[in-house]
JSON list of C-alpha atoms in Angstrom, two decimals:
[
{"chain": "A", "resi": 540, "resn": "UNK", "atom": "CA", "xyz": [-6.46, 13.53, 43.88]},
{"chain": "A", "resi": 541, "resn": "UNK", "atom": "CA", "xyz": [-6.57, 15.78, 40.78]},
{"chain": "A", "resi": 542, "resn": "UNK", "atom": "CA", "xyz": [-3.18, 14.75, 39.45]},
{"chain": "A", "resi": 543, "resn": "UNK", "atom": "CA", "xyz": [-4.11, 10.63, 39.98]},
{"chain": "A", "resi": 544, "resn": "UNK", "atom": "CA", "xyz": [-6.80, 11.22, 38.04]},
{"chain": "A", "resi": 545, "resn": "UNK", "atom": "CA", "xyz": [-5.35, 13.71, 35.33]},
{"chain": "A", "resi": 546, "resn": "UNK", "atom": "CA", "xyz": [-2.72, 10.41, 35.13]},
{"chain": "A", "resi": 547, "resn": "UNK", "atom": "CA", "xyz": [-5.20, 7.77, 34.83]},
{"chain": "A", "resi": 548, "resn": "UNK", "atom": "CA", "xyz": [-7.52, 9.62, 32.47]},
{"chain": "A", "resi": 549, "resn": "UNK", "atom": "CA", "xyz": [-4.63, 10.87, 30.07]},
{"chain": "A", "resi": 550, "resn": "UNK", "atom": "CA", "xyz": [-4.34, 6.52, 28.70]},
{"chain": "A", "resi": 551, "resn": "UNK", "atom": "CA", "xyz": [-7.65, 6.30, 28.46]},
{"chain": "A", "resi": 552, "resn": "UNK", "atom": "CA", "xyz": [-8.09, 9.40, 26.00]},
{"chain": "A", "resi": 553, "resn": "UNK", "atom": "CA", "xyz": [-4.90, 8.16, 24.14]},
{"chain": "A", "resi": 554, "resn": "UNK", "atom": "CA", "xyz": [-6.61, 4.87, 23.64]},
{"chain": "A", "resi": 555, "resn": "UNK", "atom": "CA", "xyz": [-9.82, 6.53, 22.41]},
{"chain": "A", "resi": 556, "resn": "UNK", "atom": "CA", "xyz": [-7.12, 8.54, 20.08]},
{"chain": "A", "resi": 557, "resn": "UNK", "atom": "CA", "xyz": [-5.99, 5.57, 18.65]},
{"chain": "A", "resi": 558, "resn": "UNK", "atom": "CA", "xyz": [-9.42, 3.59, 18.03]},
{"chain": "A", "resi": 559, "resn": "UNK", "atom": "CA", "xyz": [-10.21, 6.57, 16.15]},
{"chain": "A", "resi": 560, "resn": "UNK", "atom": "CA", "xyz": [-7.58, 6.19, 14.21]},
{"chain": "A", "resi": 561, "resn": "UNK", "atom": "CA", "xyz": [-7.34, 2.80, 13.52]},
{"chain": "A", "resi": 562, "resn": "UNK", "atom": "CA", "xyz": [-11.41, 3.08, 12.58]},
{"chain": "A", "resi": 563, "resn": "UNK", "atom": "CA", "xyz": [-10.90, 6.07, 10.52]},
{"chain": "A", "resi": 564, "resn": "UNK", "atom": "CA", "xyz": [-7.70, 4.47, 8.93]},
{"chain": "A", "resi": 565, "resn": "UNK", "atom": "CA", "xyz": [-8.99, 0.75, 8.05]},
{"chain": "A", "resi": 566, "resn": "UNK", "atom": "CA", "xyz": [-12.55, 2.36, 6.85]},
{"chain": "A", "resi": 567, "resn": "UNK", "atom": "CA", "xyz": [-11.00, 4.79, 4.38]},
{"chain": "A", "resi": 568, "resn": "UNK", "atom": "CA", "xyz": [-8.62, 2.00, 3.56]},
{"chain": "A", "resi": 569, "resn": "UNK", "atom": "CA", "xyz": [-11.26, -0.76, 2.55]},
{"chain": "A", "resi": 570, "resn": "UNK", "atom": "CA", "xyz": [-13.30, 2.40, 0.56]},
{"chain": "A", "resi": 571, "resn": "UNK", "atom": "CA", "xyz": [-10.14, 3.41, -1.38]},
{"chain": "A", "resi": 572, "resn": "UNK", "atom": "CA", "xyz": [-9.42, -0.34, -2.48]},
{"chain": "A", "resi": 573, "resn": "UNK", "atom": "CA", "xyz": [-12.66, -1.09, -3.59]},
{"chain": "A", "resi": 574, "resn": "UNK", "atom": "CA", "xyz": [-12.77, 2.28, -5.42]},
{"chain": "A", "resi": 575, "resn": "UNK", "atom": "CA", "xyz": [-9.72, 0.80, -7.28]},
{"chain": "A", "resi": 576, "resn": "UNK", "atom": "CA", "xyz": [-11.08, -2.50, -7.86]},
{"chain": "A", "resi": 577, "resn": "UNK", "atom": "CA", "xyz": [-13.63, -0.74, -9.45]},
{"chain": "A", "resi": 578, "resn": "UNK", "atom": "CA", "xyz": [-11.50, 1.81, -11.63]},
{"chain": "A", "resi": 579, "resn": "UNK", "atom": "CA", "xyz": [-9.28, -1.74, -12.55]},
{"chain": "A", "resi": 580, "resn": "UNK", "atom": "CA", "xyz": [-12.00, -3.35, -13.46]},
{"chain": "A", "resi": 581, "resn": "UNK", "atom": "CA", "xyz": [-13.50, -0.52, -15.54]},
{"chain": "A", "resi": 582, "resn": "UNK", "atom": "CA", "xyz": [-9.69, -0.43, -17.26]},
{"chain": "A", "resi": 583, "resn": "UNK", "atom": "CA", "xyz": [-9.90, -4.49, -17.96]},
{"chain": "A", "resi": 584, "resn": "UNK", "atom": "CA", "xyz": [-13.39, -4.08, -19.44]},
{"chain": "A", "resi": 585, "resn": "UNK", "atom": "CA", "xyz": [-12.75, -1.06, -21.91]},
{"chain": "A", "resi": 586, "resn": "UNK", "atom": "CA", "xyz": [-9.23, -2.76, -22.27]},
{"chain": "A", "resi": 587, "resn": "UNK", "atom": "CA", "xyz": [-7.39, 0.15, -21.95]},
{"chain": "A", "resi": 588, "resn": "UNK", "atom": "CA", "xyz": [-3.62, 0.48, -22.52]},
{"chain": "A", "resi": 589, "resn": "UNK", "atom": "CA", "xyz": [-1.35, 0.52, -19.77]},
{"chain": "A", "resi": 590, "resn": "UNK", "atom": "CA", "xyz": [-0.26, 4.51, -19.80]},
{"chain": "A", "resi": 591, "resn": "UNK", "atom": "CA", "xyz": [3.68, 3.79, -19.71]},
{"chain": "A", "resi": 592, "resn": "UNK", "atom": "CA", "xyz": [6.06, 3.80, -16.96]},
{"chain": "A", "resi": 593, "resn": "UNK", "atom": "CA", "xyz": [6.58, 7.75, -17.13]},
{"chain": "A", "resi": 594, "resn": "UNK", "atom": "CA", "xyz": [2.76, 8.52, -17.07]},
{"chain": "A", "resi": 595, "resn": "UNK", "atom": "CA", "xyz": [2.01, 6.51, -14.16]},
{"chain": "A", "resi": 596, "resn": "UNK", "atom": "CA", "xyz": [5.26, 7.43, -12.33]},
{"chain": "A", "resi": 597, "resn": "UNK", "atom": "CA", "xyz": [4.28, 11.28, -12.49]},
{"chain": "A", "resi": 598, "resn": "UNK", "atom": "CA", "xyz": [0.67, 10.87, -11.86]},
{"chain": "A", "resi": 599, "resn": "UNK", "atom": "CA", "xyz": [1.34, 8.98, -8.61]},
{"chain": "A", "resi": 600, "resn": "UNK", "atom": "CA", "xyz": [3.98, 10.88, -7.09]},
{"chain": "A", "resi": 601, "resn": "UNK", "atom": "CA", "xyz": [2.14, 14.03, -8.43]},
{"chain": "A", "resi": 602, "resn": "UNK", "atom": "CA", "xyz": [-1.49, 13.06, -6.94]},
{"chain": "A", "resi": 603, "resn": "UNK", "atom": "CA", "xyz": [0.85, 12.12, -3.72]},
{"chain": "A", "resi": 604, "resn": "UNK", "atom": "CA", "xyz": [1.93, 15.51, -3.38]},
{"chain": "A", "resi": 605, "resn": "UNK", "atom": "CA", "xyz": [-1.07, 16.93, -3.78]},
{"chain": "A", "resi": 606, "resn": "UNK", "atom": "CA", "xyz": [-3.13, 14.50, -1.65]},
{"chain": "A", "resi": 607, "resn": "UNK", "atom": "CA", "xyz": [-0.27, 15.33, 0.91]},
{"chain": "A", "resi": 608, "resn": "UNK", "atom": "CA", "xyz": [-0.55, 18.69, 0.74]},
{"chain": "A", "resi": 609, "resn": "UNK", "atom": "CA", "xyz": [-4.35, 18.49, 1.32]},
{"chain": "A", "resi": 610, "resn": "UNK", "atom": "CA", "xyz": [-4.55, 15.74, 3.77]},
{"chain": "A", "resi": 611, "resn": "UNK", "atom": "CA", "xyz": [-5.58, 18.23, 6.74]},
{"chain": "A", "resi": 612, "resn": "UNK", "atom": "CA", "xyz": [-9.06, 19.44, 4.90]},
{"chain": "A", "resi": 613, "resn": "UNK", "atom": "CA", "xyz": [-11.91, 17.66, 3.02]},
{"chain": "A", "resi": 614, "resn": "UNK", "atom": "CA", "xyz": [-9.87, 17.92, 0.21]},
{"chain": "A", "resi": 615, "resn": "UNK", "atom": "CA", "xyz": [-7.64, 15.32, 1.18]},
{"chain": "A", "resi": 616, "resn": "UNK", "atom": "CA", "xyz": [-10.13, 12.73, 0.70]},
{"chain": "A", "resi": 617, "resn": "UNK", "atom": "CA", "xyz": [-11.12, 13.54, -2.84]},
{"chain": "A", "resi": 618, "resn": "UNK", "atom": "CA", "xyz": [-7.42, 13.75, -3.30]},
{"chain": "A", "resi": 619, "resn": "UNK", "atom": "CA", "xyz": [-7.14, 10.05, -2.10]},
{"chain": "A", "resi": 620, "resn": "UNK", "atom": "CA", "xyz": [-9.68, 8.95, -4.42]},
{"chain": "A", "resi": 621, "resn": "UNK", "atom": "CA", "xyz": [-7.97, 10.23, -7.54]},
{"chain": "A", "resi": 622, "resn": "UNK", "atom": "CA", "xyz": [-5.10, 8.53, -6.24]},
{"chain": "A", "resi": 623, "resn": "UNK", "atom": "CA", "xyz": [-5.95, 5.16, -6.00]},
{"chain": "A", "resi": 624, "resn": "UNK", "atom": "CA", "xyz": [-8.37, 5.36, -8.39]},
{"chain": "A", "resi": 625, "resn": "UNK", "atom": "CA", "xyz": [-5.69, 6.63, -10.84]},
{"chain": "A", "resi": 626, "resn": "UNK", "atom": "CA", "xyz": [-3.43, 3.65, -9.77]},
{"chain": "A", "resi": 627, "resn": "UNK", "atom": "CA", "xyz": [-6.40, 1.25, -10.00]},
{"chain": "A", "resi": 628, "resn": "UNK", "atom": "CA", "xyz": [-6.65, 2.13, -13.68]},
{"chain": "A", "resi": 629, "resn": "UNK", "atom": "CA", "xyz": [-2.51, 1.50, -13.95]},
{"chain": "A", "resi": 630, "resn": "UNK", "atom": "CA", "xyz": [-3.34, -2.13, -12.92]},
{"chain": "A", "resi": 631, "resn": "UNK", "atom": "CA", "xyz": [-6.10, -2.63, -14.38]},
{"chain": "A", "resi": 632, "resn": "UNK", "atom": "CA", "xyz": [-4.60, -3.41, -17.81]},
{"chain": "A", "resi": 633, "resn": "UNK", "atom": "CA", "xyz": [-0.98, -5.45, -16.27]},
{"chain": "A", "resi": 634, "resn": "UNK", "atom": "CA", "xyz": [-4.08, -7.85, -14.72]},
{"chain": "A", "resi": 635, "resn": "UNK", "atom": "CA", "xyz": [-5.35, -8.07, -18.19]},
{"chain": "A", "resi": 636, "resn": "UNK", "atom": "CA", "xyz": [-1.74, -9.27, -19.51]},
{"chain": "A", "resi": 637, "resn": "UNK", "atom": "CA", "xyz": [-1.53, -12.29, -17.42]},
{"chain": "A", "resi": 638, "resn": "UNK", "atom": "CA", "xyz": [-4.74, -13.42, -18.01]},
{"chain": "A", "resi": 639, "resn": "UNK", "atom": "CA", "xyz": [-4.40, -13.13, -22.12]},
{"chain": "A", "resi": 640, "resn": "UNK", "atom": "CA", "xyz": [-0.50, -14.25, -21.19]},
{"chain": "A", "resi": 641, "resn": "UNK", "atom": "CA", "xyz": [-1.39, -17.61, -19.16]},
{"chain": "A", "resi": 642, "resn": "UNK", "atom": "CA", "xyz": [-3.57, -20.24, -19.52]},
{"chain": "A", "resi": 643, "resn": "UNK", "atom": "CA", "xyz": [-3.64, -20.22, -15.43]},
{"chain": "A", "resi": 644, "resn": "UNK", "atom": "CA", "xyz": [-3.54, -16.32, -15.60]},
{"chain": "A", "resi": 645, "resn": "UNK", "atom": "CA", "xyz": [-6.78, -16.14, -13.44]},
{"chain": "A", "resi": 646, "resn": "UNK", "atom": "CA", "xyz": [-5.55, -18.86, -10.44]},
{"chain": "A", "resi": 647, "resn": "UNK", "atom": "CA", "xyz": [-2.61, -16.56, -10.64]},
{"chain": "A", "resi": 648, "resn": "UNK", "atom": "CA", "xyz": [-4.51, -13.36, -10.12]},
{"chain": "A", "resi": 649, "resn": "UNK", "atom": "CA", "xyz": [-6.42, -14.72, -7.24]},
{"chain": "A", "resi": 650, "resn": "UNK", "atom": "CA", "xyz": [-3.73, -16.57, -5.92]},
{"chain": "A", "resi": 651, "resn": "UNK", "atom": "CA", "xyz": [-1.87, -13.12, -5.71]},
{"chain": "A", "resi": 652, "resn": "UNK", "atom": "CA", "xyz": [-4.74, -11.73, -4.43]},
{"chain": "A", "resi": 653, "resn": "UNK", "atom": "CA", "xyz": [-5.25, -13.79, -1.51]},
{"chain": "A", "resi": 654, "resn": "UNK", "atom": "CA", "xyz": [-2.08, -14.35, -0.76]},
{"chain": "A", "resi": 655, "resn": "UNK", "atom": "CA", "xyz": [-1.78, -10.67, -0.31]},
{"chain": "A", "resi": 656, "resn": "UNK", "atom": "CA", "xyz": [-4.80, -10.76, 1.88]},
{"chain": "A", "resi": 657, "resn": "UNK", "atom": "CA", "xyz": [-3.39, -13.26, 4.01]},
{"chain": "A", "resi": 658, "resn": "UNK", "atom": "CA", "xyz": [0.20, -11.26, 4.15]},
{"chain": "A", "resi": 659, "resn": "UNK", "atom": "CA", "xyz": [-1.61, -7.86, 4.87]},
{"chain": "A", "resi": 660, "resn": "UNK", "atom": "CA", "xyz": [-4.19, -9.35, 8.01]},
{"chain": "A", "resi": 661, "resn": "UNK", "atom": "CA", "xyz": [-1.75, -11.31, 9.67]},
{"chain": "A", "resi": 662, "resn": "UNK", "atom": "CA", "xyz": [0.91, -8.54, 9.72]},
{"chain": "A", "resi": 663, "resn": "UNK", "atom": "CA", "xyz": [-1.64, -6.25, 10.55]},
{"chain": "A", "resi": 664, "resn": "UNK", "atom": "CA", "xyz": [-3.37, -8.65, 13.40]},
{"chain": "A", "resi": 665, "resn": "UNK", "atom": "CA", "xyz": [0.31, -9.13, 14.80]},
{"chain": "A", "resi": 666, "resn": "UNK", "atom": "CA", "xyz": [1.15, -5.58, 15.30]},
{"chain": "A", "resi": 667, "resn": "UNK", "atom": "CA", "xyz": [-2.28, -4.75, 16.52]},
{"chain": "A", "resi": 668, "resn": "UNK", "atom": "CA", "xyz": [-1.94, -7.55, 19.12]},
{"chain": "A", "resi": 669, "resn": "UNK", "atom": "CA", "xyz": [1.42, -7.56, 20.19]},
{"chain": "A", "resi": 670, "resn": "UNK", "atom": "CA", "xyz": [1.60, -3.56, 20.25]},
{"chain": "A", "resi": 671, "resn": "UNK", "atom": "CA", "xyz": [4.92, -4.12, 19.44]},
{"chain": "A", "resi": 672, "resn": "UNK", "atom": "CA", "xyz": [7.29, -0.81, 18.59]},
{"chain": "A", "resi": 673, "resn": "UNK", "atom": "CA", "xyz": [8.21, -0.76, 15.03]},
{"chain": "A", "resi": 674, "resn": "UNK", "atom": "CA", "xyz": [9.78, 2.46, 14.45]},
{"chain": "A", "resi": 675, "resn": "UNK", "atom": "CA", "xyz": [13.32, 1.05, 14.23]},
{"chain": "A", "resi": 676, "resn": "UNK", "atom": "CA", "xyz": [12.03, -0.17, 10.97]},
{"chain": "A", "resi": 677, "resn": "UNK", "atom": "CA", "xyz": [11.41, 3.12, 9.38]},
{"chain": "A", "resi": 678, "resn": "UNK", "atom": "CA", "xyz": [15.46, 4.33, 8.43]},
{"chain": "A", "resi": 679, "resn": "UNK", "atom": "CA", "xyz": [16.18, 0.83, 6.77]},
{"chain": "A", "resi": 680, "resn": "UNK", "atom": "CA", "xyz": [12.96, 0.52, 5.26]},
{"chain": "A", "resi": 681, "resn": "UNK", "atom": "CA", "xyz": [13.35, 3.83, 3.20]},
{"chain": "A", "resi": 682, "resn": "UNK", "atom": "CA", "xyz": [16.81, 3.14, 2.44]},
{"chain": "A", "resi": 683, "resn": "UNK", "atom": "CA", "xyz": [15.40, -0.33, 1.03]},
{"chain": "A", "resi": 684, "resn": "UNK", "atom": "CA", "xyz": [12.62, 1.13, -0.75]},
{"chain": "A", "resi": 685, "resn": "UNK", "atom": "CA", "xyz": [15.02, 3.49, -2.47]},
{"chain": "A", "resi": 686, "resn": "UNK", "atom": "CA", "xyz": [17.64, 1.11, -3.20]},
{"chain": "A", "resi": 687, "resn": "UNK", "atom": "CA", "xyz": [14.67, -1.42, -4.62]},
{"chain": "A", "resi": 688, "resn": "UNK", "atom": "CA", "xyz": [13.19, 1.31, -6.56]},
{"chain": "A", "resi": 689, "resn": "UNK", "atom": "CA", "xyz": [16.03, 2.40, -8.44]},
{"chain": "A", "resi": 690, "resn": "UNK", "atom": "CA", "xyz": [17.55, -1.53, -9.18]},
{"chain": "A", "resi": 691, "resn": "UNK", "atom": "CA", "xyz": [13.80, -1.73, -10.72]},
{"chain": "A", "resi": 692, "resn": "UNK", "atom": "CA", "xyz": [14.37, 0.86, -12.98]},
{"chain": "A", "resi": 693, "resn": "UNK", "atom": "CA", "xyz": [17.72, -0.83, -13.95]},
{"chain": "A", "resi": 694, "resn": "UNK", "atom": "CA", "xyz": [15.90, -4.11, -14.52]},
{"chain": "A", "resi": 695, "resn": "UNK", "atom": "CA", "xyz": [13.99, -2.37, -16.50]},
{"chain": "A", "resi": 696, "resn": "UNK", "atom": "CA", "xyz": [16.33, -0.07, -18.57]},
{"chain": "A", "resi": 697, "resn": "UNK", "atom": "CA", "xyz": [18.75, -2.82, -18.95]},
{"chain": "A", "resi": 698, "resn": "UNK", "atom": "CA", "xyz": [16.36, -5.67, -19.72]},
{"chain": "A", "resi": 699, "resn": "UNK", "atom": "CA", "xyz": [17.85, -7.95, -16.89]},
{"chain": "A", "resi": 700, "resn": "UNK", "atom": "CA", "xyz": [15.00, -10.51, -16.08]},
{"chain": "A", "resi": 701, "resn": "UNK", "atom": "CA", "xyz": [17.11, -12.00, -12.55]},
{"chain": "A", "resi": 702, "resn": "UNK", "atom": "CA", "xyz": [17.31, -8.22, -11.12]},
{"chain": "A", "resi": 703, "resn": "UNK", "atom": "CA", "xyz": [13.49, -8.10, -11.75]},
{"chain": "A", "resi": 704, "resn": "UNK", "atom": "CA", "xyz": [12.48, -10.78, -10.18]},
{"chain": "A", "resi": 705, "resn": "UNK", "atom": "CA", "xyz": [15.23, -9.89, -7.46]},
{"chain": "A", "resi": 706, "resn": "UNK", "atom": "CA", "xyz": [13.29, -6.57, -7.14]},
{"chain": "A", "resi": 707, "resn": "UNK", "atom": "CA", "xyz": [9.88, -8.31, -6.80]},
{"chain": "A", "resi": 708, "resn": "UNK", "atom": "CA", "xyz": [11.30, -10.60, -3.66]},
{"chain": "A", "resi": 709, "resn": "UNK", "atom": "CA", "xyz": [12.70, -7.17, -1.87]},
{"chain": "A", "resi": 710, "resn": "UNK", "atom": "CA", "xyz": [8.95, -5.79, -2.45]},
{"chain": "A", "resi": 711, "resn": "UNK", "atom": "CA", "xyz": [7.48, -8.20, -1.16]},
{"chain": "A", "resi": 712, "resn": "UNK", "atom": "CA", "xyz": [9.73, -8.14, 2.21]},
{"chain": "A", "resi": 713, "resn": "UNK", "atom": "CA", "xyz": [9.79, -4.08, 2.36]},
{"chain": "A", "resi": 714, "resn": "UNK", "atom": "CA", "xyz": [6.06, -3.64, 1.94]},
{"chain": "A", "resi": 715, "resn": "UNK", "atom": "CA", "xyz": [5.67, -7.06, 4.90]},
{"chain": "A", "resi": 716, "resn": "UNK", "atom": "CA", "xyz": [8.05, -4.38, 6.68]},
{"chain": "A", "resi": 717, "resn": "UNK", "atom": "CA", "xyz": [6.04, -1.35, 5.84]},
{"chain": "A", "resi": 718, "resn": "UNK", "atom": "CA", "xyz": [2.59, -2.68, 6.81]},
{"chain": "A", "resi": 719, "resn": "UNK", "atom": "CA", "xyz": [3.96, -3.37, 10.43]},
{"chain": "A", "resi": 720, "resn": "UNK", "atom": "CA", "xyz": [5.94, -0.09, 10.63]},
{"chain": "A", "resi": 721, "resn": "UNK", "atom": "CA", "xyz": [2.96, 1.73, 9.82]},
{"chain": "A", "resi": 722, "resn": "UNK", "atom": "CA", "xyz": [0.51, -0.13, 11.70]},
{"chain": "A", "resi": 723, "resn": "UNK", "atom": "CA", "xyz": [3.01, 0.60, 14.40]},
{"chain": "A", "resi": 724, "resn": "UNK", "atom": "CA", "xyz": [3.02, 3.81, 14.01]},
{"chain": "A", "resi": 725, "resn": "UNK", "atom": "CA", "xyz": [-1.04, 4.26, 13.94]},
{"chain": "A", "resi": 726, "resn": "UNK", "atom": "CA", "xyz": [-1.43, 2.58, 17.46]},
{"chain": "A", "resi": 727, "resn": "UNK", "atom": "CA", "xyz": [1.79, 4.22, 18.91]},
{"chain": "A", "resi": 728, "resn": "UNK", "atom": "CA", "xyz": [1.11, 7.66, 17.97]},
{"chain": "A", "resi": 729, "resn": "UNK", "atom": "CA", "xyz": [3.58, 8.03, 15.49]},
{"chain": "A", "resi": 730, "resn": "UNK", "atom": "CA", "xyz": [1.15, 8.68, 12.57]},
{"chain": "A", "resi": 731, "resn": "UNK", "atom": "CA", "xyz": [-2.14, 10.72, 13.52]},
{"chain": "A", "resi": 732, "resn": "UNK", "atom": "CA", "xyz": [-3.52, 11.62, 10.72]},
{"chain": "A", "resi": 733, "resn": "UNK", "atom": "CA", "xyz": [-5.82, 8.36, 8.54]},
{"chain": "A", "resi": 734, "resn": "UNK", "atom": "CA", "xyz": [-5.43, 9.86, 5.45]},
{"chain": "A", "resi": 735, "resn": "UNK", "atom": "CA", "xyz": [-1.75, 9.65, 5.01]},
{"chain": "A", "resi": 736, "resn": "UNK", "atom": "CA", "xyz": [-1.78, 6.55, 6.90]},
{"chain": "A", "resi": 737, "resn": "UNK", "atom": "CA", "xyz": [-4.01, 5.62, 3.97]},
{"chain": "A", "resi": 738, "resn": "UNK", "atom": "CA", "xyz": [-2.22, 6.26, 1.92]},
{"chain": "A", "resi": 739, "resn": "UNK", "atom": "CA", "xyz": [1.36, 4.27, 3.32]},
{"chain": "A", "resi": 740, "resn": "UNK", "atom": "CA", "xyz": [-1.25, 0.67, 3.62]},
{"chain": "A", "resi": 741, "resn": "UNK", "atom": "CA", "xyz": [-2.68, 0.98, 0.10]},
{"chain": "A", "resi": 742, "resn": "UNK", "atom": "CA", "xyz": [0.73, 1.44, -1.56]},
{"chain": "A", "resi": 743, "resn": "UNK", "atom": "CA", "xyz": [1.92, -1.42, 0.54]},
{"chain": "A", "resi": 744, "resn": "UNK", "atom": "CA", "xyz": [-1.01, -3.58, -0.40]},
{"chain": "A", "resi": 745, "resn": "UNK", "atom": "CA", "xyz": [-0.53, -2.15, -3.99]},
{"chain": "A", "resi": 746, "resn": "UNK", "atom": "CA", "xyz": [3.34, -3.08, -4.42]},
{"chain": "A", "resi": 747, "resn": "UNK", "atom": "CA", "xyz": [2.60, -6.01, -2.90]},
{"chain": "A", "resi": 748, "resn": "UNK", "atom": "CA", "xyz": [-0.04, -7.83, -5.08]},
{"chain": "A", "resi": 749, "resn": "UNK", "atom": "CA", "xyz": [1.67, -6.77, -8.41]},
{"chain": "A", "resi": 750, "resn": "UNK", "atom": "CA", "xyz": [5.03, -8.36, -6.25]},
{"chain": "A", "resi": 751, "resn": "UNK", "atom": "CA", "xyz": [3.65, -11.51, -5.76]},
{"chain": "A", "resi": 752, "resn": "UNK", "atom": "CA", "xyz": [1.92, -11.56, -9.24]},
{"chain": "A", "resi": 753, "resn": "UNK", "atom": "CA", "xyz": [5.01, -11.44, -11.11]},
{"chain": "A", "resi": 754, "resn": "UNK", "atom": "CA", "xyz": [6.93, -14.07, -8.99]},
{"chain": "A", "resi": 755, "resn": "UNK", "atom": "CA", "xyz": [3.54, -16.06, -9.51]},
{"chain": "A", "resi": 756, "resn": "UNK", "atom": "CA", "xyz": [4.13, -15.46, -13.33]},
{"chain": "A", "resi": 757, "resn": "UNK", "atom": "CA", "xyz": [7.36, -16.87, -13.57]},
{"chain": "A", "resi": 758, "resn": "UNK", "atom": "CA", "xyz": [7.63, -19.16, -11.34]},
{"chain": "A", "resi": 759, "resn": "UNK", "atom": "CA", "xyz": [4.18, -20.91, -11.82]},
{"chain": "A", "resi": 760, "resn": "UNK", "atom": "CA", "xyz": [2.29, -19.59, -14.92]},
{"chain": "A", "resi": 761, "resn": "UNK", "atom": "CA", "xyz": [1.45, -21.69, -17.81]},
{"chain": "A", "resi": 762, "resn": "UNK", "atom": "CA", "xyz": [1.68, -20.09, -21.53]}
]
């Protein structure tokens, strides 16, 4: 009698788990973006300059250690803050350039915007749904990533405007991949702790946007 109910009770606390989770996850996640909205704004209205490729390349991955290393305490979340914020002030003035660079630059802007809403709470209503196992996704995706990461620093280095836009497609079908993976891994146990999941959905969301944005750009701005 003991052991049927040991059995039966063990799902239910796992579900519980999980809830948690998935509270604790999409809560911080919705604080952290509007905390960058609101650092990207404050960057488009002080028009600052964007702080170069090197700059925002070491503060990320920097403030991603750190966050990383404090993502057990309450430390972690002020970590997370400075983070995003810190990446909300990166895109802050890009958002600026296409709507100085383009007469549509704002339909472009929201049009990114939504369309990475839609991407984002479909995925994310799929996997939550379905409870389909993603995992499988995780060795390709990081091998994509990587590969995409460095042929954008090519694009860049060697001025080669097809590789960029090349780049921005992969993004945009590694960070689809990434939001299911992770969302995955939140209701399968894989990930158990919000703040790095977090962290994994906003740079998703992040890549994403500025992704779309600059397929929007060329592909349907006006000058």
């Amino acid at each position: 009698m003991n052991l049927n109910k040991a059995v039966i009770a063990r799902p239910e606390s796992e579900v519980l788990a999980t809830n948690k989770m998935l509270r604790n996850t999409y809560m911080l996640l919705s604080m952290t973006l509007l905390f960058s909205a609101l650092t990207a704004g404050l960057s488009m209205t002080l028009n600052l300059p964007h702080p170069g490729m090197v700059l925002t390349l070491v503060g990320y991955f920097g403030l991603l250690f750190l966050t990383t290393k404090l993502r057990n305490s309450a430390w972690g979340l002020v970590s997370i803050f400075a983070l995003t914020g810190f990446m909300g002030l990166t895109l802050g003035p890009i958002i600026n350039q296409y709507l100085h660079a383009f007469t549509n630059g704002d339909q472009l802007v929201m049009t990114a915007l939504g369309g990475t809403g839609v991407i984002f709470l479909g995925l994310s209503a799929y996997a939550l749904t379905t409870r389909k196992d993603f995992s499988f996704m995780g060795g390709f995706l990081m091998v994509g990533v990587l590969v995409a990461f460095l042929a954008g620093l090519g694009a860049i280095f060697f001025t080669i405007p097809a590789l960029s836009l090349a780049v921005s497609a992969m993004f945009i079908l590694l960070m689809a991949g990434m939001i299911l993976f992770e969302t995955s891994n939140i209701v399968h146990g894989g990930e158990t702790n919000y703040i790095m999941a977090t962290i994994s959905l906003y740079v998703s969301i992040y890549n994403l946007f500025l992704s779309l944005l600059q397929l929007l750009g060329v592909f349907g701005g006006d000058d």
